[in-house]
mmCIF file of C-alpha atoms in Angstrom:
data_model
loop_
_atom_site.group_PDB
_atom_site.id
_atom_site.type_symbol
_atom_site.label_atom_id
_atom_site.label_comp_id
_atom_site.label_asym_id
_atom_site.label_seq_id
_atom_site.Cartn_x
_atom_site.Cartn_y
_atom_site.Cartn_z
ATOM 1 C CA UNK A 1 -0.406 -131.996 56.219
ATOM 2 C CA UNK A 2 -3.296 -129.437 55.860
ATOM 3 C CA UNK A 3 -2.938 -126.032 57.060
ATOM 4 C CA UNK A 4 -6.152 -124.440 57.948
ATOM 5 C CA UNK A 5 -6.685 -120.695 57.808
ATOM 6 C CA UNK A 6 -9.343 -118.895 59.551
ATOM 7 C CA UNK A 7 -11.147 -115.879 58.225
ATOM 8 C CA UNK A 8 -12.519 -113.303 60.580
ATOM 9 C CA UNK A 9 -15.802 -112.796 60.535
ATOM 10 C CA UNK A 10 -17.935 -109.445 61.173
ATOM 11 C CA UNK A 11 -18.394 -110.476 64.717
ATOM 12 C CA UNK A 12 -14.839 -110.679 65.333
ATOM 13 C CA UNK A 13 -13.643 -107.904 67.587
ATOM 14 C CA UNK A 14 -10.529 -107.217 65.338
ATOM 15 C CA UNK A 15 -12.292 -106.928 62.458
ATOM 16 C CA UNK A 16 -14.872 -104.197 64.120
ATOM 17 C CA UNK A 17 -11.644 -102.355 65.106
ATOM 18 C CA UNK A 18 -9.932 -102.697 61.795
ATOM 19 C CA UNK A 19 -13.023 -101.532 59.926
ATOM 20 C CA UNK A 20 -13.371 -98.185 62.392
ATOM 21 C CA UNK A 21 -9.858 -97.460 61.886
ATOM 22 C CA UNK A 22 -10.027 -97.139 57.991
ATOM 23 C CA UNK A 23 -13.295 -95.384 58.290
ATOM 24 C CA UNK A 24 -11.761 -92.644 60.579
ATOM 25 C CA UNK A 25 -8.492 -92.288 58.385
ATOM 26 C CA UNK A 26 -10.815 -91.756 55.621
ATOM 27 C CA UNK A 27 -12.743 -89.071 57.550
ATOM 28 C CA UNK A 28 -9.583 -87.220 58.309
ATOM 29 C CA UNK A 29 -8.164 -87.335 54.868
ATOM 30 C CA UNK A 30 -11.767 -85.681 53.726
ATOM 31 C CA UNK A 31 -11.927 -83.123 56.259
ATOM 32 C CA UNK A 32 -8.146 -82.183 55.645
ATOM 33 C CA UNK A 33 -9.052 -81.929 51.819
ATOM 34 C CA UNK A 34 -11.918 -79.809 52.625
ATOM 35 C CA UNK A 35 -10.152 -77.765 54.514
ATOM 36 C CA UNK A 36 -7.090 -77.066 52.168
ATOM 37 C CA UNK A 37 -9.632 -76.031 49.302
ATOM 38 C CA UNK A 38 -11.957 -73.676 51.667
ATOM 39 C CA UNK A 39 -8.507 -71.970 52.557
ATOM 40 C CA UNK A 40 -7.661 -71.501 48.820
ATOM 41 C CA UNK A 41 -10.883 -70.266 48.084
ATOM 42 C CA UNK A 42 -10.685 -67.652 51.134
ATOM 43 C CA UNK A 43 -7.172 -66.449 49.736
ATOM 44 C CA UNK A 44 -8.322 -65.863 46.179
ATOM 45 C CA UNK A 45 -11.183 -64.025 47.347
ATOM 46 C CA UNK A 46 -9.031 -61.737 49.552
ATOM 47 C CA UNK A 47 -6.737 -60.808 46.759
ATOM 48 C CA UNK A 48 -9.356 -59.767 44.709
ATOM 49 C CA UNK A 49 -10.821 -57.711 47.288
ATOM 50 C CA UNK A 50 -7.217 -56.166 47.436
ATOM 51 C CA UNK A 51 -7.414 -55.494 43.482
ATOM 52 C CA UNK A 52 -10.808 -54.120 43.401
ATOM 53 C CA UNK A 53 -9.870 -51.608 46.271
ATOM 54 C CA UNK A 54 -6.570 -50.575 44.885
ATOM 55 C CA UNK A 55 -8.766 -50.159 41.593
ATOM 56 C CA UNK A 56 -11.692 -47.976 43.434
ATOM 57 C CA UNK A 57 -9.171 -45.874 45.598
ATOM 58 C CA UNK A 58 -8.378 -42.419 43.924
ATOM 59 C CA UNK A 59 -4.581 -41.870 43.082
ATOM 60 C CA UNK A 60 -2.399 -40.550 45.646
ATOM 61 C CA UNK A 61 -1.676 -36.686 45.311
ATOM 62 C CA UNK A 62 1.190 -36.145 43.293
ATOM 63 C CA UNK A 63 4.199 -34.241 45.395
ATOM 64 C CA UNK A 64 4.847 -31.659 42.027
ATOM 65 C CA UNK A 65 3.029 -28.748 41.805
ATOM 66 C CA UNK A 66 0.362 -28.249 38.887
ATOM 67 C CA UNK A 67 1.938 -25.319 38.127
ATOM 68 C CA UNK A 68 5.534 -27.434 37.993
ATOM 69 C CA UNK A 69 4.307 -29.626 35.617
ATOM 70 C CA UNK A 70 3.013 -26.710 33.009
ATOM 71 C CA UNK A 71 6.053 -24.956 32.627
ATOM 72 C CA UNK A 72 7.953 -27.547 30.689
ATOM 73 C CA UNK A 73 4.400 -26.869 27.923
ATOM 74 C CA UNK A 74 5.335 -25.096 24.857
ATOM 75 C CA UNK A 75 3.937 -21.659 24.983
ATOM 76 C CA UNK A 76 1.541 -22.084 22.212
ATOM 77 C CA UNK A 77 -0.397 -24.390 24.567
ATOM 78 C CA UNK A 78 -1.222 -21.715 27.219
ATOM 79 C CA UNK A 79 -3.984 -18.676 26.353
ATOM 80 C CA UNK A 80 -2.793 -15.895 24.474
ATOM 81 C CA UNK A 81 -2.597 -12.660 26.200
ATOM 82 C CA UNK A 82 -5.766 -10.392 25.863
ATOM 83 C CA UNK A 83 -4.709 -7.421 23.480
ATOM 84 C CA UNK A 84 -4.916 -4.085 24.709
ATOM 85 C CA UNK A 85 -7.322 -1.666 23.260
ATOM 86 C CA UNK A 86 -4.400 -0.111 21.292
ATOM 87 C CA UNK A 87 -3.348 -3.156 19.612
ATOM 88 C CA UNK A 88 -6.595 -4.305 18.838
ATOM 89 C CA UNK A 89 -7.415 -0.934 16.972
ATOM 90 C CA UNK A 90 -3.957 -1.165 15.386
ATOM 91 C CA UNK A 91 -4.769 -4.728 13.770
ATOM 92 C CA UNK A 92 -8.380 -3.591 12.729
ATOM 93 C CA UNK A 93 -6.667 -0.493 11.145
ATOM 94 C CA UNK A 94 -4.238 -2.566 9.006
ATOM 95 C CA UNK A 95 -6.732 -5.201 8.497
ATOM 96 C CA UNK A 96 -9.105 -2.451 6.940
ATOM 97 C CA UNK A 97 -6.248 -0.836 4.652
ATOM 98 C CA UNK A 98 -5.699 -4.108 3.052
ATOM 99 C CA UNK A 99 -9.195 -4.549 2.632
ATOM 100 C CA UNK A 100 -9.148 -1.048 0.850
ATOM 101 C CA UNK A 101 -11.433 0.478 3.645
ATOM 102 C CA UNK A 102 -9.219 3.448 4.111
ATOM 103 C CA UNK A 103 -12.012 5.608 5.784
ATOM 104 C CA UNK A 104 -12.315 3.069 8.405
ATOM 105 C CA UNK A 105 -8.593 2.551 8.413
ATOM 106 C CA UNK A 106 -7.544 5.712 9.258
ATOM 107 C CA UNK A 107 -10.462 6.150 11.716
ATOM 108 C CA UNK A 108 -9.140 3.379 13.787
ATOM 109 C CA UNK A 109 -5.281 4.114 13.577
ATOM 110 C CA UNK A 110 -5.988 7.781 14.684
ATOM 111 C CA UNK A 111 -8.281 6.472 17.254
ATOM 112 C CA UNK A 112 -5.002 4.278 18.491
ATOM 113 C CA UNK A 113 -2.948 7.136 18.217
ATOM 114 C CA UNK A 114 -4.886 9.348 20.597
ATOM 115 C CA UNK A 115 -4.856 6.562 23.123
ATOM 116 C CA UNK A 116 -0.904 6.073 23.016
ATOM 117 C CA UNK A 117 0.613 9.162 21.220
ATOM 118 C CA UNK A 118 3.853 7.859 21.525
ATOM 119 C CA UNK A 119 3.410 4.300 20.055
ATOM 120 C CA UNK A 120 5.725 4.091 17.001
ATOM 121 C CA UNK A 121 3.682 1.281 15.201
ATOM 122 C CA UNK A 122 0.570 3.126 15.172
ATOM 123 C CA UNK A 123 2.388 6.271 13.534
ATOM 124 C CA UNK A 124 4.518 3.960 11.197
ATOM 125 C CA UNK A 125 0.895 2.505 9.953
ATOM 126 C CA UNK A 126 -0.308 5.824 9.781
ATOM 127 C CA UNK A 127 2.458 7.072 7.542
ATOM 128 C CA UNK A 128 2.594 4.270 5.357
ATOM 129 C CA UNK A 129 -1.677 4.817 5.032
ATOM 130 C CA UNK A 130 -1.099 8.359 3.620
ATOM 131 C CA UNK A 131 1.545 7.495 1.665
ATOM 132 C CA UNK A 132 -0.642 4.684 -0.184
ATOM 133 C CA UNK A 133 -3.069 7.608 -0.974
ATOM 134 C CA UNK A 134 -0.114 9.617 -2.413
ATOM 135 C CA UNK A 135 -0.548 12.128 0.300
ATOM 136 C CA UNK A 136 2.988 12.599 0.905
ATOM 137 C CA UNK A 137 2.814 15.573 2.749
ATOM 138 C CA UNK A 138 0.591 13.960 5.339
ATOM 139 C CA UNK A 139 2.690 11.015 5.582
ATOM 140 C CA UNK A 140 5.998 13.129 6.085
ATOM 141 C CA UNK A 141 4.113 14.590 9.313
ATOM 142 C CA UNK A 142 4.305 11.123 10.663
ATOM 143 C CA UNK A 143 7.616 10.217 9.566
ATOM 144 C CA UNK A 144 9.145 13.554 11.522
ATOM 145 C CA UNK A 145 7.193 12.272 14.707
ATOM 146 C CA UNK A 146 8.899 9.106 14.640
ATOM 147 C CA UNK A 147 12.230 10.779 13.881
ATOM 148 C CA UNK A 148 11.909 13.221 16.647
ATOM 149 C CA UNK A 149 11.264 10.154 18.969
ATOM 150 C CA UNK A 150 14.787 9.211 18.229
ATOM 151 C CA UNK A 151 16.402 5.428 18.555
ATOM 152 C CA UNK A 152 13.281 4.647 21.249
ATOM 153 C CA UNK A 153 10.917 4.376 17.967
ATOM 154 C CA UNK A 154 13.314 1.084 17.254
ATOM 155 C CA UNK A 155 13.087 0.059 13.661
ATOM 156 C CA UNK A 156 10.260 2.654 12.642
ATOM 157 C CA UNK A 157 12.808 5.620 13.131
ATOM 158 C CA UNK A 158 15.163 4.077 11.008
ATOM 159 C CA UNK A 159 12.500 3.936 8.377
ATOM 160 C CA UNK A 160 11.247 7.426 9.458
ATOM 161 C CA UNK A 161 15.092 8.584 8.409
ATOM 162 C CA UNK A 162 15.307 7.091 5.124
ATOM 163 C CA UNK A 163 11.840 7.975 4.158
ATOM 164 C CA UNK A 164 12.601 11.962 4.898
ATOM 165 C CA UNK A 165 15.805 11.268 3.180
ATOM 166 C CA UNK A 166 14.271 10.555 -0.003
ATOM 167 C CA UNK A 167 12.014 13.622 0.380
ATOM 168 C CA UNK A 168 9.209 11.896 -1.212
ATOM 169 C CA UNK A 169 6.398 14.376 -2.768
ATOM 170 C CA UNK A 170 3.305 13.813 -4.744
ATOM 171 C CA UNK A 171 4.089 12.786 -8.421
ATOM 172 C CA UNK A 172 2.749 14.622 -11.664
ATOM 173 C CA UNK A 173 -0.752 14.194 -12.270
ATOM 174 C CA UNK A 174 -0.801 13.871 -15.831
ATOM 175 C CA UNK A 175 -1.688 10.609 -17.687
ATOM 176 C CA UNK A 176 1.520 10.656 -19.645
ATOM 177 C CA UNK A 177 4.036 7.862 -19.109
ATOM 178 C CA UNK A 178 1.885 6.704 -15.943
ATOM 179 C CA UNK A 179 -1.290 5.186 -17.802
ATOM 180 C CA UNK A 180 0.838 1.515 -18.147
ATOM 181 C CA UNK A 181 2.370 1.761 -14.799
ATOM 182 C CA UNK A 182 2.123 -1.622 -12.840
ATOM 183 C CA UNK A 183 0.385 -1.011 -9.219
ATOM 184 C CA UNK A 184 -1.385 -3.008 -6.742
ATOM 185 C CA UNK A 185 -5.100 -3.757 -7.588
ATOM 186 C CA UNK A 186 -7.691 -3.401 -5.004
ATOM 187 C CA UNK A 187 -10.092 -0.426 -3.466
ATOM 188 C CA UNK A 188 -9.186 2.457 -1.621
ATOM 189 C CA UNK A 189 -11.770 4.328 0.494
ATOM 190 C CA UNK A 190 -10.959 6.706 2.952
ATOM 191 C CA UNK A 191 -11.655 10.317 4.333
ATOM 192 C CA UNK A 192 -8.829 12.936 4.123
ATOM 193 C CA UNK A 193 -9.449 14.795 7.092
ATOM 194 C CA UNK A 194 -8.180 18.010 5.164
ATOM 195 C CA UNK A 195 -10.175 20.301 7.453
ATOM 196 C CA UNK A 196 -8.644 21.017 10.813
ATOM 197 C CA UNK A 197 -11.749 19.676 12.573
ATOM 198 C CA UNK A 198 -11.824 16.657 10.841
ATOM 199 C CA UNK A 199 -14.099 15.889 7.389
ATOM 200 C CA UNK A 200 -17.870 16.779 7.369
ATOM 201 C CA UNK A 201 -18.534 14.449 4.650
ATOM 202 C CA UNK A 202 -17.756 10.803 4.402
ATOM 203 C CA UNK A 203 -18.561 7.925 1.441
ATOM 204 C CA UNK A 204 -20.453 5.607 3.999
ATOM 205 C CA UNK A 205 -20.868 2.980 0.934
ATOM 206 C CA UNK A 206 -20.456 2.713 -3.265
ATOM 207 C CA UNK A 207 -22.725 -0.029 -4.461
ATOM 208 C CA UNK A 208 -21.839 -1.102 -8.182
ATOM 209 C CA UNK A 209 -24.822 -2.719 -9.945
ATOM 210 C CA UNK A 210 -24.285 -4.313 -13.645
ATOM 211 C CA UNK A 211 -27.355 -3.769 -15.718
ATOM 212 C CA UNK A 212 -28.435 -6.532 -18.600
ATOM 213 C CA UNK A 213 -28.984 -4.356 -21.472
ATOM 214 C CA UNK A 214 -29.119 -6.428 -25.230
ATOM 215 C CA UNK A 215 -27.553 -3.037 -26.855
ATOM 216 C CA UNK A 216 -24.652 -2.247 -24.528
ATOM 217 C CA UNK A 217 -21.370 -3.626 -24.124
ATOM 218 C CA UNK A 218 -21.387 -2.266 -20.812
ATOM 219 C CA UNK A 219 -24.049 -0.723 -18.758
ATOM 220 C CA UNK A 220 -23.723 -0.495 -14.971
ATOM 221 C CA UNK A 221 -24.581 1.965 -12.039
ATOM 222 C CA UNK A 222 -23.005 3.488 -9.007
ATOM 223 C CA UNK A 223 -25.052 4.251 -5.864
ATOM 224 C CA UNK A 224 -22.908 6.315 -3.624
ATOM 225 C CA UNK A 225 -23.990 6.890 -0.005
ATOM 226 C CA UNK A 226 -22.363 10.496 1.245
ATOM 227 C CA UNK A 227 -22.508 10.791 4.740
ATOM 228 C CA UNK A 228 -22.893 14.263 6.684
ATOM 229 C CA UNK A 229 -21.253 14.401 10.319
ATOM 230 C CA UNK A 230 -24.099 15.113 12.806
ATOM 231 C CA UNK A 231 -24.144 18.629 13.989
ATOM 232 C CA UNK A 232 -21.657 19.978 11.902
ATOM 233 C CA UNK A 233 -22.036 23.707 10.466
ATOM 234 C CA UNK A 234 -23.080 22.826 7.054
ATOM 235 C CA UNK A 235 -23.983 24.635 3.777
ATOM 236 C CA UNK A 236 -25.349 21.965 1.049
ATOM 237 C CA UNK A 237 -24.399 24.483 -1.599
ATOM 238 C CA UNK A 238 -20.477 24.134 -0.887
ATOM 239 C CA UNK A 239 -20.501 20.411 -1.608
ATOM 240 C CA UNK A 240 -18.977 19.145 -4.884
ATOM 241 C CA UNK A 241 -18.842 15.527 -5.969
ATOM 242 C CA UNK A 242 -16.841 14.312 -8.774
ATOM 243 C CA UNK A 243 -17.303 11.034 -10.328
ATOM 244 C CA UNK A 244 -14.650 9.710 -13.007
ATOM 245 C CA UNK A 245 -14.986 6.509 -15.118
ATOM 246 C CA UNK A 246 -11.681 5.039 -16.478
ATOM 247 C CA UNK A 247 -11.236 2.675 -19.034
ATOM 248 C CA UNK A 248 -8.527 0.255 -20.509
ATOM 249 C CA UNK A 249 -7.454 1.328 -24.434
ATOM 250 C CA UNK A 250 -6.429 -1.770 -26.413
ATOM 251 C CA UNK A 251 -5.942 -3.635 -22.664
ATOM 252 C CA UNK A 252 -2.599 -1.738 -21.901
ATOM 253 C CA UNK A 253 -3.343 2.374 -21.482
ATOM 254 C CA UNK A 254 -5.716 3.673 -19.040
ATOM 255 C CA UNK A 255 -8.044 6.628 -19.828
ATOM 256 C CA UNK A 256 -10.895 8.644 -19.005
ATOM 257 C CA UNK A 257 -13.966 6.930 -20.426
ATOM 258 C CA UNK A 258 -15.623 7.584 -23.591
ATOM 259 C CA UNK A 259 -19.005 6.006 -22.490
ATOM 260 C CA UNK A 260 -22.305 7.793 -21.524
ATOM 261 C CA UNK A 261 -22.361 9.191 -18.110
ATOM 262 C CA UNK A 262 -25.335 10.275 -16.484
ATOM 263 C CA UNK A 263 -26.104 11.031 -12.565
ATOM 264 C CA UNK A 264 -29.413 11.633 -10.528
ATOM 265 C CA UNK A 265 -30.133 12.073 -6.653
ATOM 266 C CA UNK A 266 -32.034 9.298 -5.572
ATOM 267 C CA UNK A 267 -32.950 11.095 -2.363
ATOM 268 C CA UNK A 268 -35.374 14.164 -2.971
ATOM 269 C CA UNK A 269 -33.618 17.061 -1.538
ATOM 270 C CA UNK A 270 -29.838 16.203 -1.419
ATOM 271 C CA UNK A 271 -29.275 18.977 1.281
ATOM 272 C CA UNK A 272 -29.075 16.904 4.046
ATOM 273 C CA UNK A 273 -31.440 18.007 6.187
ATOM 274 C CA UNK A 274 -34.036 15.146 6.081
ATOM 275 C CA UNK A 275 -31.889 12.225 4.519
ATOM 276 C CA UNK A 276 -28.516 11.347 6.013
ATOM 277 C CA UNK A 277 -26.713 9.818 4.023
ATOM 278 C CA UNK A 278 -28.115 11.631 0.342
ATOM 279 C CA UNK A 279 -27.628 8.923 -2.198
ATOM 280 C CA UNK A 280 -26.085 9.651 -5.901
ATOM 281 C CA UNK A 281 -26.658 7.553 -8.383
ATOM 282 C CA UNK A 282 -24.215 7.659 -11.629
ATOM 283 C CA UNK A 283 -24.743 5.317 -14.444
ATOM 284 C CA UNK A 284 -21.805 4.033 -17.144
ATOM 285 C CA UNK A 285 -23.171 2.965 -20.540
ATOM 286 C CA UNK A 286 -21.449 1.714 -23.104
ATOM 287 C CA UNK A 287 -23.021 0.792 -26.704
ATOM 288 C CA UNK A 288 -22.000 -1.775 -28.654
ATOM 289 C CA UNK A 289 -21.312 0.490 -31.347
ATOM 290 C CA UNK A 290 -19.504 2.974 -29.184
ATOM 291 C CA UNK A 291 -16.289 4.524 -30.626
ATOM 292 C CA UNK A 292 -13.518 6.221 -28.762
ATOM 293 C CA UNK A 293 -13.287 9.724 -28.086
ATOM 294 C CA UNK A 294 -10.781 12.474 -28.217
ATOM 295 C CA UNK A 295 -8.586 13.677 -25.668
ATOM 296 C CA UNK A 296 -10.179 17.087 -25.260
ATOM 297 C CA UNK A 297 -13.887 15.241 -24.613
ATOM 298 C CA UNK A 298 -12.404 12.776 -22.188
ATOM 299 C CA UNK A 299 -12.199 15.456 -19.447
ATOM 300 C CA UNK A 300 -15.898 15.697 -19.640
ATOM 301 C CA UNK A 301 -16.528 12.293 -18.427
ATOM 302 C CA UNK A 302 -16.324 13.112 -15.080
ATOM 303 C CA UNK A 303 -19.813 13.738 -13.377
ATOM 304 C CA UNK A 304 -19.433 17.116 -11.193
ATOM 305 C CA UNK A 305 -22.304 17.604 -8.986
ATOM 306 C CA UNK A 306 -22.989 20.552 -6.798
ATOM 307 C CA UNK A 307 -26.371 19.838 -5.165
ATOM 308 C CA UNK A 308 -28.960 20.594 -5.804
ATOM 309 C CA UNK A 309 -28.530 19.590 -9.523
ATOM 310 C CA UNK A 310 -29.962 17.803 -12.465
ATOM 311 C CA UNK A 311 -28.680 14.496 -14.160
ATOM 312 C CA UNK A 312 -26.946 15.103 -17.397
ATOM 313 C CA UNK A 313 -25.150 12.724 -19.801
ATOM 314 C CA UNK A 314 -21.725 13.228 -20.855
ATOM 315 C CA UNK A 315 -21.494 13.168 -24.766
ATOM 316 C CA UNK A 316 -18.548 12.062 -26.381
ATOM 317 C CA UNK A 317 -17.021 12.418 -30.072
ATOM 318 C CA UNK A 318 -15.631 9.369 -31.585
ATOM 319 C CA UNK A 319 -12.265 8.420 -33.167
ATOM 320 C CA UNK A 320 -10.461 5.109 -34.034
ATOM 321 C CA UNK A 321 -8.717 5.013 -30.815
ATOM 322 C CA UNK A 322 -8.731 1.469 -30.180
ATOM 323 C CA UNK A 323 -10.832 -1.023 -28.369
ATOM 324 C CA UNK A 324 -11.809 -0.089 -24.944
ATOM 325 C CA UNK A 325 -12.816 -1.776 -21.967
ATOM 326 C CA UNK A 326 -14.470 -0.539 -18.742
ATOM 327 C CA UNK A 327 -11.840 -0.648 -15.603
ATOM 328 C CA UNK A 328 -13.272 1.388 -12.569
ATOM 329 C CA UNK A 329 -14.116 4.511 -10.830
ATOM 330 C CA UNK A 330 -12.781 7.523 -9.136
ATOM 331 C CA UNK A 331 -14.991 9.690 -6.742
ATOM 332 C CA UNK A 332 -14.232 12.844 -5.241
ATOM 333 C CA UNK A 333 -16.047 14.733 -2.724
ATOM 334 C CA UNK A 334 -15.171 18.279 -1.413
ATOM 335 C CA UNK A 335 -16.802 20.654 0.886
ATOM 336 C CA UNK A 336 -15.815 24.431 0.500
ATOM 337 C CA UNK A 337 -13.118 23.477 -1.972
ATOM 338 C CA UNK A 338 -11.806 21.150 0.624
ATOM 339 C CA UNK A 339 -10.961 17.496 -0.129
ATOM 340 C CA UNK A 340 -13.093 15.214 2.263
ATOM 341 C CA UNK A 341 -13.126 11.910 0.841
ATOM 342 C CA UNK A 342 -12.297 9.589 -1.998
ATOM 343 C CA UNK A 343 -12.989 6.136 -3.491
ATOM 344 C CA UNK A 344 -11.450 4.360 -6.220
ATOM 345 C CA UNK A 345 -11.496 0.807 -7.837
ATOM 346 C CA UNK A 346 -8.962 -0.330 -8.541
ATOM 347 C CA UNK A 347 -6.772 1.443 -5.858
ATOM 348 C CA UNK A 348 -4.047 2.321 -8.439
ATOM 349 C CA UNK A 349 -6.365 4.967 -9.892
ATOM 350 C CA UNK A 350 -5.298 6.653 -7.159
ATOM 351 C CA UNK A 351 -1.834 6.420 -7.542
ATOM 352 C CA UNK A 352 -2.244 7.087 -11.795
ATOM 353 C CA UNK A 353 -4.631 10.239 -10.864
ATOM 354 C CA UNK A 354 -3.648 11.229 -7.467
ATOM 355 C CA UNK A 355 -6.761 13.722 -5.963
ATOM 356 C CA UNK A 356 -6.220 17.318 -6.051
ATOM 357 C CA UNK A 357 -6.630 19.000 -2.243
ATOM 358 C CA UNK A 358 -8.654 21.525 -3.637
ATOM 359 C CA UNK A 359 -11.867 20.965 -5.644
ATOM 360 C CA UNK A 360 -11.086 24.002 -8.582
ATOM 361 C CA UNK A 361 -9.160 21.076 -10.581
ATOM 362 C CA UNK A 362 -10.048 17.719 -10.830
#
């Protein structure tokens, strides 16, 4: 028995219907897939826009005030408070004193005291400055002011009480027993103000110049500027300037020099009428063959100037005292026999040889 199977042809209606269904299903799948992927792309694009918008949007203001956030910061992060004029003058005076410029140190401290007369710190620093210059009478005046202020002066009151109980006074001015004292080095430069209305003369500058000299062990020159206060009643014949040079003997004892000392005015009239300050030049010369000197001759080493004057040399006698080396100088300025200003380098020379308040004795 044979079985016959009929095969549909393209013209068969059932074939056409089936083929159409297949096409419709395929188109639906393609459309669905396209719609799905387009939806995902739109969702991704929307997420990106949200992220970009969040990034560009300024942050929301904090509910905590800015001042509250700075309270927890250390005080060092904040700007330091501005100093008052008195405090600034006090700091400047201390700094100048530490550098050895006692003229300007006292000027700053006294100006601070004028602005605030009851400032215990200012009075204490003035007292300490006078003590460093061996002017114990003036320092005691400052300590007494602090003592009169009572406990309100704080630690300065207790310090003043101790200082006054010690009864500090000016030490002896002789060389014996003091030449080998151990004291701080440095330079002291100050106006004393011994006259009631203040000093008339001051030391404006001291310039030390070492000069090459093949025949000399040490050769140097001091140029000293002496300034007169403007509009001050003044008689130049009452001016007296003393310059002392000092040496170390065998690197231990401090004594007046035995070197040759000469002085001359670099300004012509030296009466302070046309030039202010007037410039005095004082030279120190120690030849290589120079010997020592006797104690009697050492006192002649100081150049004592009463303008107008002429240069002179301090001639010394020789002895086998020991090897000498230049140490420094001490300058005293007097007007009408009252101490006006003093400068020393190193500072210990003023403590070894305190200046006299009167120009009658060195």
